[in-house]
mmCIF file of C-alpha atoms and ligand atoms in Angstrom:
data_model
loop_
_atom_site.group_PDB
_atom_site.id
_atom_site.type_symbol
_atom_site.label_atom_id
_atom_site.label_comp_id
_atom_site.label_asym_id
_atom_site.label_seq_id
_atom_site.Cartn_x
_atom_site.Cartn_y
_atom_site.Cartn_z
ATOM 1 C CA MET A 166 -5.448 -1.464 31.455
ATOM 2 C CA THR A 167 -5.409 -4.592 29.299
ATOM 3 C CA ASN A 168 -3.491 -4.131 26.071
ATOM 4 C CA ASP A 169 -2.605 -0.466 26.667
ATOM 5 C CA PHE A 170 0.985 -0.932 25.499
ATOM 6 C CA PRO A 171 1.419 -0.387 21.704
ATOM 7 C CA GLN A 172 1.571 -3.731 19.934
ATOM 8 C CA VAL A 173 2.624 -4.371 16.353
ATOM 9 C CA LEU A 174 2.727 -7.387 14.085
ATOM 10 C CA THR A 175 5.142 -8.689 11.488
ATOM 11 C CA ILE A 176 3.825 -11.188 8.952
ATOM 12 C CA ALA A 177 7.080 -12.456 7.504
ATOM 13 C CA GLY A 178 9.699 -15.112 7.088
ATOM 14 C CA SER A 179 12.258 -16.073 9.690
ATOM 15 C CA ASP A 180 15.886 -15.580 8.692
ATOM 16 C CA SER A 181 18.175 -17.864 10.675
ATOM 17 C CA ASP A 182 21.076 -15.422 10.666
ATOM 18 C CA GLY A 183 19.026 -12.777 12.449
ATOM 19 C CA SER A 184 19.900 -9.995 10.012
ATOM 20 C CA ALA A 185 16.750 -9.785 7.879
ATOM 21 C CA GLY A 186 13.114 -10.866 7.784
ATOM 22 C CA MET A 187 11.190 -11.240 10.995
ATOM 23 C CA GLN A 188 14.297 -11.008 13.178
ATOM 24 C CA ALA A 189 15.172 -7.569 11.753
ATOM 25 C CA ASP A 190 11.544 -6.523 12.291
ATOM 26 C CA LEU A 191 11.593 -7.614 15.926
ATOM 27 C CA HIS A 192 14.921 -5.845 16.610
ATOM 28 C CA THR A 193 13.389 -2.703 15.099
ATOM 29 C CA PHE A 194 10.087 -2.960 16.996
ATOM 30 C CA PHE A 195 12.061 -3.316 20.234
ATOM 31 C CA MET A 196 14.168 -0.235 19.499
ATOM 32 C CA HIS A 197 11.021 1.773 18.768
ATOM 33 C CA HIS A 198 9.405 0.779 22.067
ATOM 34 C CA THR A 199 6.612 -1.261 20.561
ATOM 35 C CA TYR A 200 5.772 -4.845 21.493
ATOM 36 C CA GLY A 201 6.280 -7.115 18.490
ATOM 37 C CA ALA A 202 4.182 -10.179 17.688
ATOM 38 C CA SER A 203 4.815 -12.361 14.653
ATOM 39 C CA VAL A 204 2.947 -14.472 12.142
ATOM 40 C CA ILE A 205 5.680 -16.636 10.671
ATOM 41 C CA THR A 206 5.075 -17.473 7.000
ATOM 42 C CA ALA A 207 8.300 -19.258 6.047
ATOM 43 C CA CYS A 208 11.706 -20.162 7.428
ATOM 44 C CA VAL A 209 14.931 -19.430 5.648
ATOM 45 C CA ALA A 210 18.215 -21.152 6.460
ATOM 46 C CA GLY A 211 21.161 -18.962 5.680
ATOM 47 C CA ASN A 212 24.017 -16.855 6.894
ATOM 48 C CA SER A 213 25.889 -13.778 5.774
ATOM 49 C CA PHE A 214 27.112 -15.626 2.651
ATOM 50 C CA GLY A 215 23.616 -16.426 1.355
ATOM 51 C CA ILE A 216 20.320 -18.293 1.659
ATOM 52 C CA HIS A 217 20.688 -22.083 1.497
ATOM 53 C CA ASP A 218 17.212 -23.511 2.136
ATOM 54 C CA SER A 219 13.657 -22.411 2.888
ATOM 55 C CA VAL A 220 10.312 -23.938 3.857
ATOM 56 C CA SER A 221 6.812 -22.400 3.932
ATOM 57 C CA MET A 222 4.442 -22.779 6.875
ATOM 58 C CA PRO A 223 1.184 -24.704 6.276
ATOM 59 C CA VAL A 224 -1.923 -22.560 5.675
ATOM 60 C CA SER A 225 -3.701 -24.070 8.718
ATOM 61 C CA PHE A 226 -0.783 -23.027 10.931
ATOM 62 C CA ILE A 227 -0.829 -19.462 9.604
ATOM 63 C CA ASN A 228 -4.606 -19.275 10.177
ATOM 64 C CA GLN A 229 -4.055 -20.413 13.766
ATOM 65 C CA GLU A 230 -1.337 -17.819 14.350
ATOM 66 C CA PHE A 231 -3.682 -15.035 13.220
ATOM 67 C CA LYS A 232 -6.548 -16.368 15.341
ATOM 68 C CA ASP A 233 -4.422 -16.687 18.469
ATOM 69 C CA LEU A 234 -3.209 -13.108 18.164
ATOM 70 C CA ALA A 235 -6.709 -11.776 17.445
ATOM 71 C CA ASP A 236 -8.054 -13.603 20.530
ATOM 72 C CA ASP A 237 -5.607 -11.981 22.903
ATOM 73 C CA PHE A 238 -3.729 -8.937 21.587
ATOM 74 C CA LYS A 239 -4.570 -5.412 20.411
ATOM 75 C CA ILE A 240 -2.400 -4.991 17.335
ATOM 76 C CA LEU A 241 -2.271 -1.326 16.292
ATOM 77 C CA ALA A 242 -0.287 -1.702 13.051
ATOM 78 C CA SER A 243 1.068 -4.571 10.952
ATOM 79 C CA LYS A 244 3.632 -5.174 8.238
ATOM 80 C CA THR A 245 4.278 -7.861 5.683
ATOM 81 C CA GLY A 246 7.655 -9.149 4.571
ATOM 82 C CA MET A 247 8.557 -12.324 2.696
ATOM 83 C CA LEU A 248 5.452 -14.199 1.496
ATOM 84 C CA ALA A 249 6.797 -17.127 -0.441
ATOM 85 C CA ASP A 250 3.958 -18.159 -2.779
ATOM 86 C CA ALA A 251 0.492 -17.235 -4.065
ATOM 87 C CA GLU A 252 -1.432 -19.434 -1.629
ATOM 88 C CA LEU A 253 0.407 -17.923 1.274
ATOM 89 C CA ILE A 254 -0.263 -14.377 0.113
ATOM 90 C CA ARG A 255 -3.960 -15.206 -0.285
ATOM 91 C CA THR A 256 -4.021 -16.662 3.239
ATOM 92 C CA VAL A 257 -2.472 -13.498 4.647
ATOM 93 C CA VAL A 258 -4.924 -11.286 2.721
ATOM 94 C CA GLU A 259 -7.938 -13.285 3.987
ATOM 95 C CA ASN A 260 -6.775 -13.155 7.584
ATOM 96 C CA TYR A 261 -5.864 -9.494 7.475
ATOM 97 C CA LYS A 262 -9.355 -8.690 6.160
ATOM 98 C CA LYS A 263 -10.989 -10.890 8.814
ATOM 99 C CA TYR A 264 -9.341 -9.310 11.872
ATOM 100 C CA ASP A 265 -8.553 -5.762 12.973
ATOM 101 C CA PHE A 266 -4.771 -5.502 12.980
ATOM 102 C CA GLY A 267 -4.513 -1.787 12.160
ATOM 103 C CA PRO A 268 -2.920 -0.060 9.174
ATOM 104 C CA LEU A 269 -0.749 -2.290 6.988
ATOM 105 C CA VAL A 270 2.776 -1.548 5.784
ATOM 106 C CA VAL A 271 3.588 -3.713 2.759
ATOM 107 C CA ASP A 272 7.249 -4.335 2.051
ATOM 108 C CA PRO A 273 6.899 -6.026 -1.340
ATOM 109 C CA VAL A 274 9.703 -8.535 -1.008
ATOM 110 C CA ILE A 275 9.920 -9.281 -4.751
ATOM 111 C CA MET A 276 13.483 -8.460 -5.673
ATOM 112 C CA THR A 277 16.753 -7.944 -3.856
ATOM 113 C CA LYS A 278 18.445 -4.524 -3.816
ATOM 114 C CA HIS A 279 20.528 -5.906 -6.676
ATOM 115 C CA GLY A 280 17.531 -6.709 -8.898
ATOM 116 C CA ALA A 281 17.266 -10.535 -8.475
ATOM 117 C CA MET A 282 13.719 -12.007 -8.306
ATOM 118 C CA LEU A 283 12.614 -13.539 -4.972
ATOM 119 C CA LEU A 284 9.036 -14.405 -5.943
ATOM 120 C CA GLU A 285 7.536 -16.646 -8.634
ATOM 121 C CA GLN A 286 5.144 -15.103 -11.227
ATOM 122 C CA ALA A 287 1.816 -16.365 -9.753
ATOM 123 C CA ALA A 288 2.821 -15.042 -6.362
ATOM 124 C CA TYR A 289 3.833 -11.736 -7.913
ATOM 125 C CA ASP A 290 0.401 -11.309 -9.521
ATOM 126 C CA THR A 291 -1.398 -12.107 -6.243
ATOM 127 C CA LEU A 292 0.796 -9.657 -4.362
ATOM 128 C CA LYS A 293 0.077 -6.929 -6.893
ATOM 129 C CA GLU A 294 -3.660 -7.537 -7.213
ATOM 130 C CA GLU A 295 -4.679 -8.601 -3.705
ATOM 131 C CA LEU A 296 -2.163 -7.422 -1.118
ATOM 132 C CA ILE A 297 -0.985 -4.040 -2.392
ATOM 133 C CA PRO A 298 -4.548 -2.592 -2.459
ATOM 134 C CA LEU A 299 -4.604 -3.126 1.339
ATOM 135 C CA ALA A 300 -1.397 -1.136 1.912
ATOM 136 C CA THR A 301 -1.454 2.002 4.012
ATOM 137 C CA VAL A 302 2.227 2.349 3.145
ATOM 138 C CA LEU A 303 4.056 0.540 0.319
ATOM 139 C CA THR A 304 7.864 0.438 0.554
ATOM 140 C CA PRO A 305 9.382 -0.911 -2.692
ATOM 141 C CA ASN A 306 13.064 -0.694 -3.514
ATOM 142 C CA PHE A 307 14.028 0.815 -6.868
ATOM 143 C CA TYR A 308 13.736 -2.470 -8.803
ATOM 144 C CA GLU A 309 10.426 -3.442 -7.203
ATOM 145 C CA ALA A 310 9.044 0.001 -8.036
ATOM 146 C CA GLN A 311 10.095 -0.370 -11.689
ATOM 147 C CA LYS A 312 8.484 -3.806 -11.910
ATOM 148 C CA LEU A 313 5.240 -2.895 -10.128
ATOM 149 C CA ALA A 314 4.840 0.368 -12.069
ATOM 150 C CA ASP A 315 5.759 -1.456 -15.284
ATOM 151 C CA MET A 316 8.221 1.219 -16.422
ATOM 152 C CA GLU A 317 11.887 2.114 -16.340
ATOM 153 C CA ILE A 318 12.946 4.755 -13.857
ATOM 154 C CA ASN A 319 15.759 6.929 -15.206
ATOM 155 C CA SER A 320 15.073 10.311 -13.609
ATOM 156 C CA ASP A 321 13.393 12.086 -10.706
ATOM 157 C CA GLU A 322 10.399 12.740 -12.958
ATOM 158 C CA ASP A 323 10.168 9.008 -13.744
ATOM 159 C CA THR A 324 10.230 8.248 -10.009
ATOM 160 C CA LYS A 325 7.275 10.567 -9.473
ATOM 161 C CA VAL A 326 5.300 8.954 -12.304
ATOM 162 C CA ALA A 327 6.082 5.474 -10.920
ATOM 163 C CA ALA A 328 4.909 6.469 -7.432
ATOM 164 C CA LYS A 329 1.591 7.667 -8.887
ATOM 165 C CA LYS A 330 1.210 4.341 -10.673
ATOM 166 C CA LEU A 331 1.812 2.512 -7.398
ATOM 167 C CA ARG A 332 -0.899 4.668 -5.823
ATOM 168 C CA ASP A 333 -3.176 3.612 -8.709
ATOM 169 C CA LEU A 334 -2.614 -0.023 -7.653
ATOM 170 C CA GLY A 335 -4.333 0.904 -4.387
ATOM 171 C CA ALA A 336 -1.487 1.727 -1.987
ATOM 172 C CA LYS A 337 -2.352 4.882 -0.036
ATOM 173 C CA ASN A 338 1.180 6.120 0.645
ATOM 174 C CA VAL A 339 4.351 5.129 -1.173
ATOM 175 C CA ILE A 340 8.070 5.389 -0.500
ATOM 176 C CA ILE A 341 10.343 4.387 -3.373
ATOM 177 C CA LYS A 342 13.802 3.635 -2.058
ATOM 178 C CA GLY A 343 16.525 5.078 -4.234
ATOM 179 C CA LYS A 344 19.211 3.235 -6.125
ATOM 180 C CA HIS A 345 22.917 3.820 -5.677
ATOM 181 C CA VAL A 346 24.720 4.136 -8.999
ATOM 182 C CA ALA A 347 28.338 3.098 -8.493
ATOM 183 C CA GLY A 348 30.802 5.794 -9.455
ATOM 184 C CA GLU A 349 28.127 8.419 -10.158
ATOM 185 C CA THR A 350 27.075 9.767 -6.804
ATOM 186 C CA ASP A 351 27.380 8.999 -3.119
ATOM 187 C CA VAL A 352 23.889 10.223 -2.337
ATOM 188 C CA VAL A 353 20.769 8.065 -2.266
ATOM 189 C CA LYS A 354 17.370 9.698 -2.660
ATOM 190 C CA ASP A 355 14.124 8.123 -1.478
ATOM 191 C CA TYR A 356 10.861 9.541 -2.836
ATOM 192 C CA VAL A 357 7.669 9.749 -0.768
ATOM 193 C CA LEU A 358 4.172 10.304 -2.171
ATOM 194 C CA LEU A 359 1.458 10.664 0.458
ATOM 195 C CA GLU A 360 -2.270 10.013 0.250
ATOM 196 C CA SER A 361 -2.887 13.779 0.408
ATOM 197 C CA GLY A 362 -0.829 14.262 -2.772
ATOM 198 C CA GLU A 363 1.974 15.916 -0.769
ATOM 199 C CA ASP A 364 5.377 14.584 -1.763
ATOM 200 C CA PHE A 365 9.002 14.946 -0.661
ATOM 201 C CA TRP A 366 12.489 13.501 -1.125
ATOM 202 C CA ILE A 367 14.683 12.133 1.633
ATOM 203 C CA GLU A 368 18.347 12.384 0.743
ATOM 204 C CA GLY A 369 21.109 10.555 2.553
ATOM 205 C CA PRO A 370 24.720 9.527 2.039
ATOM 206 C CA TYR A 371 25.542 6.162 0.477
ATOM 207 C CA TYR A 372 27.721 4.121 2.845
ATOM 208 C CA HIS A 373 30.287 1.760 1.368
ATOM 209 C CA THR A 374 29.750 -1.177 3.688
ATOM 210 C CA GLU A 375 28.657 -4.793 3.250
ATOM 211 C CA HIS A 376 26.671 -4.619 6.509
ATOM 212 C CA LYS A 377 23.306 -3.760 5.002
ATOM 213 C CA ASN A 378 21.242 -6.888 5.500
ATOM 214 C CA GLY A 379 17.760 -6.155 6.774
ATOM 215 C CA THR A 380 17.677 -2.541 5.621
ATOM 216 C CA GLY A 381 14.297 -2.748 3.871
ATOM 217 C CA ASP A 382 12.760 -4.918 6.570
ATOM 218 C CA SER A 383 13.888 -2.473 9.260
ATOM 219 C CA LEU A 384 12.643 0.590 7.380
ATOM 220 C CA SER A 385 9.140 -0.856 7.042
ATOM 221 C CA ALA A 386 9.182 -2.170 10.637
ATOM 222 C CA ALA A 387 10.136 1.271 11.958
ATOM 223 C CA ILE A 388 7.314 2.880 9.958
ATOM 224 C CA THR A 389 4.913 0.273 11.423
ATOM 225 C CA SER A 390 6.032 1.019 14.993
ATOM 226 C CA GLU A 391 5.676 4.755 14.541
ATOM 227 C CA ILE A 392 2.192 4.412 13.048
ATOM 228 C CA ALA A 393 1.185 2.283 16.069
ATOM 229 C CA LYS A 394 2.359 5.072 18.388
ATOM 230 C CA GLY A 395 0.226 7.636 16.548
ATOM 231 C CA THR A 396 2.953 9.351 14.526
ATOM 232 C CA SER A 397 1.794 10.838 11.200
ATOM 233 C CA ILE A 398 2.681 8.849 8.089
ATOM 234 C CA ALA A 399 5.094 11.539 6.859
ATOM 235 C CA ASP A 400 6.938 11.678 10.183
ATOM 236 C CA ALA A 401 6.878 7.888 10.566
ATOM 237 C CA ILE A 402 8.679 7.609 7.225
ATOM 238 C CA ARG A 403 11.216 10.321 8.141
ATOM 239 C CA ILE A 404 11.954 8.720 11.531
ATOM 240 C CA ALA A 405 12.317 5.284 9.919
ATOM 241 C CA ASP A 406 14.675 6.613 7.244
ATOM 242 C CA ASP A 407 16.841 8.260 9.888
ATOM 243 C CA TYR A 408 16.900 5.042 11.951
ATOM 244 C CA VAL A 409 18.117 2.982 9.006
ATOM 245 C CA ASP A 410 20.673 5.637 8.003
ATOM 246 C CA LYS A 411 22.293 5.499 11.465
ATOM 247 C CA ALA A 412 22.082 1.699 11.558
ATOM 248 C CA ILE A 413 24.071 1.448 8.308
ATOM 249 C CA LYS A 414 26.518 4.231 9.146
ATOM 250 C CA ASN A 415 27.559 2.790 12.529
ATOM 251 C CA GLU A 416 28.536 -0.684 11.385
ATOM 252 C CA ILE A 417 28.865 -3.574 13.853
ATOM 253 C CA SER A 418 31.158 -6.545 13.363
ATOM 254 C CA VAL A 419 28.857 -9.576 13.077
ATOM 255 C CA ALA A 420 29.477 -12.414 10.588
ATOM 256 C CA HIS A 421 31.901 -12.602 7.657
ATOM 257 C CA LYS A 422 30.234 -11.246 4.530
ATOM 258 C CA PHE A 423 26.900 -9.399 4.114
ATOM 259 C CA GLY A 424 26.312 -8.589 7.764
ATOM 260 C CA PRO A 425 23.443 -7.003 9.676
ATOM 261 C CA ILE A 426 22.836 -3.313 10.303
ATOM 262 C CA ASN A 427 23.343 -1.847 13.763
ATOM 263 C CA HIS A 428 19.997 -1.494 15.540
ATOM 264 C CA TRP A 429 21.569 0.188 18.586
ATOM 265 C CA ALA A 430 23.094 3.064 16.622
ATOM 266 C CA LYS A 431 22.184 6.543 17.848
HETATM 267 O O1 LIG B 85 15.563 -8.714 3.397
HETATM 268 C C1 LIG B 85 14.678 -9.488 2.676
HETATM 269 C C2 LIG B 85 14.333 -10.740 3.426
HETATM 270 C C3 LIG B 85 13.089 -10.886 3.968
HETATM 271 N N1 LIG B 85 12.720 -11.981 4.648
HETATM 272 C C4 LIG B 85 13.576 -13.007 4.839
HETATM 273 C C5 LIG B 85 14.877 -12.940 4.325
HETATM 274 C C6 LIG B 85 15.266 -11.781 3.588
HETATM 275 C C7 LIG B 85 16.611 -11.682 3.040
HETATM 276 O O2 LIG B 85 17.492 -12.463 3.284
HETATM 277 O O3 LIG B 85 15.724 -13.967 4.529
HETATM 278 C C8 LIG B 85 13.126 -14.204 5.598
#
């Protein structure tokens, strides 16, 4: 009986406005009927206009969070989000290797959807060399994929080559989230390359809305939940993509500027 209910873990930063980071993960876990636990790595103060301050948690505190969860819970799948610096990434890697917290979904929070860097160079190297090799699923956006694969992506063929390079870094399965090119097309294409070598595209409409905060966090959190429930990786990714599509399409009115997606959308 103990610990029969599917439990998942987010290892991420807290976003005070509730739209992204750990809060988006927890909304998503809830909507996918999984119980969400959290290892908080950093706290961000911000709102829909932007991020205004952040602090990292001490290593000893993060170690204690992992230990407390390992002592009591049965985590079936985990995900990482914002990991502010190299020491923090190393701490997460050590703890993840020490305990059994299931398959790991790595959302490499390196760059925003608009291409701005969120991680300093030393942290980037640690993420690439130590965390990504642990990934069951890696979920970079277009810019993160370009940076990690060390190449420009200008075509579908390029996307496929980049995904293979990300697999060569050690990630078992990869989804590269597509870029919207203003004025060119209103379709966004995500590319999935599975461990088996099978690959597929997921195409969806581009929605002209500013309520898109937490999109990447929610996609990776939904994949994590589905994996915990025993869904195949391919289906977990499809279900997660569909969830995020609906959550963007059915906008809710919260905050003034770059608002959250709608987790209740059906
Ligand atoms: O969505 C990326 C992200 C992840 N984690 C935290 C954030 C953000 C973006 O604002 O604040 C804590």
